[in-house]
Coordinates of C-alpha atoms and ligand atoms in Angstrom, one line a residue:
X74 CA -67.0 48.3 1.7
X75 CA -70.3 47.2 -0.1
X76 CA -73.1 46.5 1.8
X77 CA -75.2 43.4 1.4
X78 CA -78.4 45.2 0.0
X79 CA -76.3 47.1 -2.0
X80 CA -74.5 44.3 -3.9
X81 CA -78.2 42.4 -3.8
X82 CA -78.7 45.2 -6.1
X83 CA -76.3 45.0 -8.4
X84 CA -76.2 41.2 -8.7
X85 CA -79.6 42.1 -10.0
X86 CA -78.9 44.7 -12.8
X87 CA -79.9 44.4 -16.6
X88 CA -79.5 46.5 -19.8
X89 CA -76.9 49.6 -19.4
X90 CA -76.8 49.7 -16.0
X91 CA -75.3 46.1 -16.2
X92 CA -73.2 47.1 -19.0
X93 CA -71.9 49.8 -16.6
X94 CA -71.3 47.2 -13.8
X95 CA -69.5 45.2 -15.9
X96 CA -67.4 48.3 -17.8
X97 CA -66.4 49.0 -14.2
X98 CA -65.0 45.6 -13.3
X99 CA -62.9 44.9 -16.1
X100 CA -61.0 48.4 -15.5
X101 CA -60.5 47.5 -12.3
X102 CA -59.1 44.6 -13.1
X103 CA -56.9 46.6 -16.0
X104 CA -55.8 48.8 -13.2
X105 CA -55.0 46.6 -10.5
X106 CA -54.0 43.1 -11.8
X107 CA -53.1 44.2 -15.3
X108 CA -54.2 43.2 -18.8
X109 CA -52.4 39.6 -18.7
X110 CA -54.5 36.3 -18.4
X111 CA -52.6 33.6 -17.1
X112 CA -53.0 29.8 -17.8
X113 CA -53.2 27.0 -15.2
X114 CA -53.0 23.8 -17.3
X115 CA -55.7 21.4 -15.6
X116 CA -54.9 17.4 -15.4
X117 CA -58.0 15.7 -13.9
X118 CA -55.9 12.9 -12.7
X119 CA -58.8 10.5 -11.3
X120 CA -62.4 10.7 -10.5
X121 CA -62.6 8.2 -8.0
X122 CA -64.5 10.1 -5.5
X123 CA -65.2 9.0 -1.7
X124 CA -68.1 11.9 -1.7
X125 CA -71.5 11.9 -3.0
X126 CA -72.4 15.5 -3.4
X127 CA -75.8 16.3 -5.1
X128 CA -75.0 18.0 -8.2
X129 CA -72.0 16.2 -9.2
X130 CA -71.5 13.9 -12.0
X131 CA -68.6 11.7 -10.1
X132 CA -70.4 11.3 -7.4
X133 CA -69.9 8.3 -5.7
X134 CA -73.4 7.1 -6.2
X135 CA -73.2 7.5 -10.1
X136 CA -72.2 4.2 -11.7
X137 CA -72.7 5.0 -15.4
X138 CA -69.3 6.8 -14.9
X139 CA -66.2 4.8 -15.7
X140 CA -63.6 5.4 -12.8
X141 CA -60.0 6.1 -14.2
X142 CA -56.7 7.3 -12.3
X143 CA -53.9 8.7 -14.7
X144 CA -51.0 6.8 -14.3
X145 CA -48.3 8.8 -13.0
X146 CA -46.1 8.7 -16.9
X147 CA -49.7 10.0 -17.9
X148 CA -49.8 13.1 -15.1
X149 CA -46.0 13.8 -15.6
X150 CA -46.6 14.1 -19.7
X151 CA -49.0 16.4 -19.1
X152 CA -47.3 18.5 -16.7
X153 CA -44.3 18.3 -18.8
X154 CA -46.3 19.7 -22.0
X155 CA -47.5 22.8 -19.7
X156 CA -43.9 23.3 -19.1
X157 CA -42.8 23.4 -22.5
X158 CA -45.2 25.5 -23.4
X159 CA -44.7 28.2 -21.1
X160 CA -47.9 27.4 -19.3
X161 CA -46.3 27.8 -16.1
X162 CA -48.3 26.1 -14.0
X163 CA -50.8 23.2 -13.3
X164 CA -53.9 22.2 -11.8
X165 CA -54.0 18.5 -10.3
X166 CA -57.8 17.8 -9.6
X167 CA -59.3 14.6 -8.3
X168 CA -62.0 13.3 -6.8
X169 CA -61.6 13.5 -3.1
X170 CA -59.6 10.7 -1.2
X171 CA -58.0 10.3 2.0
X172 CA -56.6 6.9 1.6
X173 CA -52.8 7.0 3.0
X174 CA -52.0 5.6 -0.8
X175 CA -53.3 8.4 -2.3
X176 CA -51.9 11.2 0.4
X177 CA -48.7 9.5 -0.7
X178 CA -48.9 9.6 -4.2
X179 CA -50.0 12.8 -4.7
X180 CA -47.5 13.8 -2.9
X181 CA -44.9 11.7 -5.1
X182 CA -46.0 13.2 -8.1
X183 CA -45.8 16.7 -6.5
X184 CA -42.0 16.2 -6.3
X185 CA -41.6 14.6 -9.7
X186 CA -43.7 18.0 -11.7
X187 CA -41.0 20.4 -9.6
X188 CA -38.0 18.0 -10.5
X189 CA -39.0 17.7 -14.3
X190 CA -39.3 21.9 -14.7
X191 CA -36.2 22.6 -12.7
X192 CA -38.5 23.9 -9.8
X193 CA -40.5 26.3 -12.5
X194 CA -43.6 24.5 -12.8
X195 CA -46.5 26.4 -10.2
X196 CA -48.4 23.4 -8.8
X197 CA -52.1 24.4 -7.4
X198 CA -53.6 21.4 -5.8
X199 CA -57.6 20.7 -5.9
X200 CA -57.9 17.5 -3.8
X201 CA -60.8 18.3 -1.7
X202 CA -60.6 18.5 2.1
X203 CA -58.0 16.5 4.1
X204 CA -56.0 17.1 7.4
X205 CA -54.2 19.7 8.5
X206 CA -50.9 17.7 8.1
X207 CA -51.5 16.3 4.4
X208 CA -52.0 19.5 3.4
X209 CA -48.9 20.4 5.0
X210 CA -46.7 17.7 3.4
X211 CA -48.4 18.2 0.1
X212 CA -47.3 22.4 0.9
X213 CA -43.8 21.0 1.9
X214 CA -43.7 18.5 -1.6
X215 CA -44.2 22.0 -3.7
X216 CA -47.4 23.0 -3.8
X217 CA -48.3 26.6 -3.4
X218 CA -51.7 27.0 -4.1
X219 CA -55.2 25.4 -3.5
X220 CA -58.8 25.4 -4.7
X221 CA -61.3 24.2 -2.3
X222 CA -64.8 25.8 -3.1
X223 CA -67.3 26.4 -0.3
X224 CA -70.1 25.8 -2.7
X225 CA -72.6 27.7 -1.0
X226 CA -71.4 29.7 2.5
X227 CA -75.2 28.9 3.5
X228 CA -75.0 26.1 5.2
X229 CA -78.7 25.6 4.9
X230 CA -78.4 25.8 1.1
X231 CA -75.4 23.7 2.1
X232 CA -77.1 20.7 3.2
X233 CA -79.7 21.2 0.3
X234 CA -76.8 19.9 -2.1
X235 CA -74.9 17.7 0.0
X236 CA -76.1 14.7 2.2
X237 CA -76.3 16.2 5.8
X238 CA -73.5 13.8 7.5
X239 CA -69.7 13.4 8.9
X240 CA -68.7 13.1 4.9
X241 CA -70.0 16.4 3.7
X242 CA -70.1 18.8 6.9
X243 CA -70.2 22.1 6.6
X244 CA -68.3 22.9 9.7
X245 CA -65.4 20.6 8.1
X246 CA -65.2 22.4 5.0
X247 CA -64.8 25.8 6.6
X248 CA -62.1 24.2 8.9
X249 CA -60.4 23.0 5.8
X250 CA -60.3 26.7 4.5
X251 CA -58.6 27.7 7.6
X252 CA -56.0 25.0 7.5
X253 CA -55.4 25.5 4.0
X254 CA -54.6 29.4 4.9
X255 CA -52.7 28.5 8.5
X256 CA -50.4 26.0 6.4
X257 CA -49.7 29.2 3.7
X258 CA -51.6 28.5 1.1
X259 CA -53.0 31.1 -1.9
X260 CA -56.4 30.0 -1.0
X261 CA -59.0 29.5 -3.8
X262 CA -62.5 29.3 -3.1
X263 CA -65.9 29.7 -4.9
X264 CA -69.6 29.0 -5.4
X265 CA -71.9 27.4 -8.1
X266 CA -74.5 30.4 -9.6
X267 CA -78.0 29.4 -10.5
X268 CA -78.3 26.5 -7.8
X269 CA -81.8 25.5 -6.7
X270 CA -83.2 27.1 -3.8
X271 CA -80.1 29.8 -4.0
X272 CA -81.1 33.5 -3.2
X273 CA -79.7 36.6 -4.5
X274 CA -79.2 37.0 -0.8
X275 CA -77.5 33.8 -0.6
X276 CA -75.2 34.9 -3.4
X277 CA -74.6 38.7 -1.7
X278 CA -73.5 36.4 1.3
X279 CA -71.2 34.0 -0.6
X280 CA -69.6 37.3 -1.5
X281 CA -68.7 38.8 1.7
X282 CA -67.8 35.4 2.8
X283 CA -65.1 35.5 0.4
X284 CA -64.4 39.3 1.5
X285 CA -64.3 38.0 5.3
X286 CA -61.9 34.9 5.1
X287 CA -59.9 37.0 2.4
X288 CA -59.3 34.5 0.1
X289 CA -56.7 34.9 -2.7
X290 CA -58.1 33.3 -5.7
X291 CA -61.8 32.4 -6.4
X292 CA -63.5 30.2 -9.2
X293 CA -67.5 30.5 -9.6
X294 CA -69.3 28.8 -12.8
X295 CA -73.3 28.6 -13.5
X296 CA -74.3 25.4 -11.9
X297 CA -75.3 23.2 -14.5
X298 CA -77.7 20.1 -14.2
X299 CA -76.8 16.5 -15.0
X300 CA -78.9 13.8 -15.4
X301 CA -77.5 11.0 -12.9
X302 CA -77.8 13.0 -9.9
X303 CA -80.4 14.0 -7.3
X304 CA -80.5 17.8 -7.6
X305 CA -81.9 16.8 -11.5
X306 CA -85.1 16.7 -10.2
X307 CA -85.3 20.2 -9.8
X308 CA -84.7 21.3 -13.1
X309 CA -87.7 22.8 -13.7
X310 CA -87.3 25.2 -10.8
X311 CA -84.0 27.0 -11.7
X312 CA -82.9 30.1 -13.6
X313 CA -82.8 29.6 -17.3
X314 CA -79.1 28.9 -18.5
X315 CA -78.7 32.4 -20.2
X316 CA -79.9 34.1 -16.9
X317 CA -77.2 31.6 -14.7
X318 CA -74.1 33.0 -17.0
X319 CA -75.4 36.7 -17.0
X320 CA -75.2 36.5 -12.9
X321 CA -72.4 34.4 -13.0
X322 CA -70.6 37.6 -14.7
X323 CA -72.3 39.5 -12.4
X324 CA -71.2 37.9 -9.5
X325 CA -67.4 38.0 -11.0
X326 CA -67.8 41.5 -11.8
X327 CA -68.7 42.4 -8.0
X328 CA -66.3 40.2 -6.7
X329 CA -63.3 42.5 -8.4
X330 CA -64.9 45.7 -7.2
X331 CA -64.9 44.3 -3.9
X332 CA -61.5 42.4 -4.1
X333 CA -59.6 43.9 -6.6
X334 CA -56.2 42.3 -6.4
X335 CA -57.6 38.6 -6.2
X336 CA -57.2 36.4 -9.0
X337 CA -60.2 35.3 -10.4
X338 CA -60.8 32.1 -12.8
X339 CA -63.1 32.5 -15.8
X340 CA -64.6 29.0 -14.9
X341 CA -65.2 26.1 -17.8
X342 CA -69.0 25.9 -16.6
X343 CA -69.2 28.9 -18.3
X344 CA -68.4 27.0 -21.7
X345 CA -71.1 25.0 -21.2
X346 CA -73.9 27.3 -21.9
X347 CA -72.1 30.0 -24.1
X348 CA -69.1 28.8 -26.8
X349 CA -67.4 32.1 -25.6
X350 CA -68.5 31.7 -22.4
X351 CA -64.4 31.6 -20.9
X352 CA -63.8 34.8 -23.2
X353 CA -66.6 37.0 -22.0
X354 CA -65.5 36.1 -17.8
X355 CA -62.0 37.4 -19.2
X356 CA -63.3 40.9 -20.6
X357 CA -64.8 41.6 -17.2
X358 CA -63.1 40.4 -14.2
X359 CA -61.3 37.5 -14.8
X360 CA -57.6 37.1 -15.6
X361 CA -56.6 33.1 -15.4
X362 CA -58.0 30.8 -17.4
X363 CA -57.6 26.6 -17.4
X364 CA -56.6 25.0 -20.5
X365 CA -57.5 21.3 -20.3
X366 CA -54.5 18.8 -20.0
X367 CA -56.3 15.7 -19.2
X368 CA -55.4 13.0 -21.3
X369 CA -58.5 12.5 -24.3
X370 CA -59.7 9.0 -23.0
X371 CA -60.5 10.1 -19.8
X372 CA -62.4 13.5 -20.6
X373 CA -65.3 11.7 -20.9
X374 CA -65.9 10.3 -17.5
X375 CA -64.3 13.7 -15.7
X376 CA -67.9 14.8 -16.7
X377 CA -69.1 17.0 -13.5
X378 CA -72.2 18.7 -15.2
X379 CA -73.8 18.2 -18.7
X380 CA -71.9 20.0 -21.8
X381 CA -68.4 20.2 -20.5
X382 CA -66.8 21.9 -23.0
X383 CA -63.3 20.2 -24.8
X384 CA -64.2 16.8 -24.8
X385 CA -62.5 15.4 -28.0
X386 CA -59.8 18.5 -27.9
X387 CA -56.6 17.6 -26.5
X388 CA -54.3 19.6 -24.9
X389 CA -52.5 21.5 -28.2
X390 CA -55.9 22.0 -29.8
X391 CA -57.2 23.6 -26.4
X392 CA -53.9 25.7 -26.3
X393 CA -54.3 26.7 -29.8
X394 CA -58.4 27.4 -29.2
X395 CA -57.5 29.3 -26.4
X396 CA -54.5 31.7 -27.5
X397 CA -56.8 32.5 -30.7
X398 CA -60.1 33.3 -28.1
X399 CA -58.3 35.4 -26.0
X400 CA -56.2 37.2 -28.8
X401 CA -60.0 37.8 -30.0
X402 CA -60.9 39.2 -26.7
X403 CA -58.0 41.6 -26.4
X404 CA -56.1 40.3 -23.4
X405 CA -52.8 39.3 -23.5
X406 CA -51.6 35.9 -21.9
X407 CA -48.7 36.0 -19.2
X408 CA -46.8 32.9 -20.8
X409 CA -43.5 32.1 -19.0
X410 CA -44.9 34.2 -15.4
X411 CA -46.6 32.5 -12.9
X412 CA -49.4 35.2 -12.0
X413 CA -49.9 35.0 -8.4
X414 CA -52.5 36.4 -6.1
X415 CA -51.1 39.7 -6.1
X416 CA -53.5 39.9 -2.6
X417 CA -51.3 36.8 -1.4
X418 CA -48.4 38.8 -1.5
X419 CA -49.8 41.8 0.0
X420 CA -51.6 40.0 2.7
X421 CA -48.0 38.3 3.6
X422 CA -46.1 41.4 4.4
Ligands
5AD119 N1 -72.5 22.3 -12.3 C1 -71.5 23.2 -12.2 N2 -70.4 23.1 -11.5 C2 -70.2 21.9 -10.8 N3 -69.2 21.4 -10.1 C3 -69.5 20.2 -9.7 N4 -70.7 19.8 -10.2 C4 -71.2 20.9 -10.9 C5 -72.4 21.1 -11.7 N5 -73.3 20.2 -11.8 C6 -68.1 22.3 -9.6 C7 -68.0 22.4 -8.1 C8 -66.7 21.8 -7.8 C9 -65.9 22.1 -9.1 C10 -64.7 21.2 -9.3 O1 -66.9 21.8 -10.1 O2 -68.2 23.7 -7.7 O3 -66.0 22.5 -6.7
FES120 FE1 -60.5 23.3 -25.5 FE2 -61.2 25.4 -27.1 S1 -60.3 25.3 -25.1 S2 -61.2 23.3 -27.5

């Protein structure tokens, strides 16, 4: 087990010893989850959001942003495309809502996805947090995995980027986790890199938090400023983009010497500040990858940070661009499987 000065250390590393670090992740990964990246087709199907965290573009707050929800023939086209295309499974990801209207229609749609694959379609939900018995009937309606990042496991850092009240508590959001695992869940969590006022002992922490609730899946992008929300006005303070992907590779790159069966996302953040951002997460730790699905129109206002990545693409140009990257990049992907959590499954018996 790797202490916490010792991965300090490493999150820190440049020039060949980093090279090392990194040479050493991605045979990990060869040797434990295998060479295959798997896709998880994402349909941002609303970003009506009841939460106003600090760095996010849909925040509540921001009204330059248009709100949009899919309608459902919009969602199931989507899904259905992934599904012909051997995707093998989806990502639904929202803005978070608790409304009874939207419990029930997620849950609609969850049934409709597994009735139009013949069951084959993997469904991973990202809804934010919700109770303990949502998340069981949306677990019950087909859904197998979730992604709820922690953001930062500092809860001081916590409350630097979300308001400090009943809607953004930290003490909820680790709850959540916990349900999300009771109800038997793969559980995905993850953290932003590169966030004002974050430590490299804050990231070394977010680490072994991950280690500790042993989490299935994880997802961690550079943070990334955008204009319209509070945490702007820092911008002068943080890392420089290029040294927010470097330890964001870092960071991925510990993670699978630490957790080497997880699955790991390369994260579209990472697109933002390099072209092959996605490519160079995949030829160190990272084996799934998130083709965009979301219909064109709506791309624009599903804009979380500055410079998301695929905005005019849709989803056959993103397949295409993605098959040839990762061809590039030597890995193979695992159409047709679904690529779970090998950890899940291990963890389970
Ligand atoms: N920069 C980078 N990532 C962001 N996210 C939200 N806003 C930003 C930003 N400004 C990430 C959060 C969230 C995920 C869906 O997108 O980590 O969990
Ligand atoms: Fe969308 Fe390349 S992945 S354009």
């Amino acid at each position: 087990m790797l202490d916490k000065q010792y991965i300090i250390k490493l999150l820190q590393l440049s020039g060949e010893k980093r090279t090392k670090l990194l040479q050493r992740s991605k045979e990990i990964k060869e040797e434990t989850v295998g060479k295959k990246v798997y896709f998880r087709g994402l349909v941002e199907f609303s970003n009506i959001c009841s939460k106003d965290c600090l760095y996010c573009g849909i925040r509540k707050s921001n009204t330059n942003v248009v709100r949009y929800q899919a309608t459902d023939e919009e969602i199931l086209d989507a899904c259905r495309f992934a599904w012909k295309n051997n995707f093998a499974s989806v990502v639904l990801q929202s803005g978070e809502i608790s409304s009874l209207a939207f419990i029930k229609r997620v849950d609609g749609l969850l049934k409709k996805i597994k009735q139009l694959s013949n069951n084959e379609l993997g469904i991973t939900l990202s809804c934010g947090e919700q109770s303990k018995d949502t998340y069981k009937r949306w677990f019950e309606s087909g859904a197998h995995r979730f992604l709820l990042r922690i953001e930062s496991s500092n809860r001081d850092l916590y409350y630097k980027i979300h308001p400090e009240n009943d809607k953004h508590s930290f003490k909820k959001r680790i709850e959540a986790l916990g349900f999300l695992k009771e109800t038997g869940y793969q559980v995905g969590t993850g953290v932003m890199v590169g966030l004002p006022f974050q430590t490299y002992a804050d990231l070394a922490n977010d680490l072994l938090f991950f280690k500790q609730l042993d989490i299935d899946m994880c997802g961690m992008g550079p943070y990334i400023e955008h204009e319209d929300t509070p945490l702007y006005q820092y911008q002068n303070q943080l890392k420089t983009k290029q040294e927010r992907f470097d330890l964001t590779l870092n960071m991925i790159a510990v993670l699978r010497l630490m957790m080497p069966d997880i699955n790991i996302a390369a994260a579209t953040a990472l697109q933002a500040i390099d072209p092959a951002g996605r490519e160079k997460a995949l030829s160190v730790g990272a084996n799934i990858i998130m083709p965009n699905l979301t219909p064109c129109d709506y791309r624009k206002e599903y804009q979380l940070y500055e410079d998301k990545p695929c905005l005019d693409e849709d989803a056959e140009l993103c397949r295409n661009c993605l098959e040839a990257r990762i061809e590039l990049a030597g890995s193979e992907i695992g159409y047709g499987e679904w690529g779970d959590s090998k950890h899940f499954y291990k963890r389970k018996s």
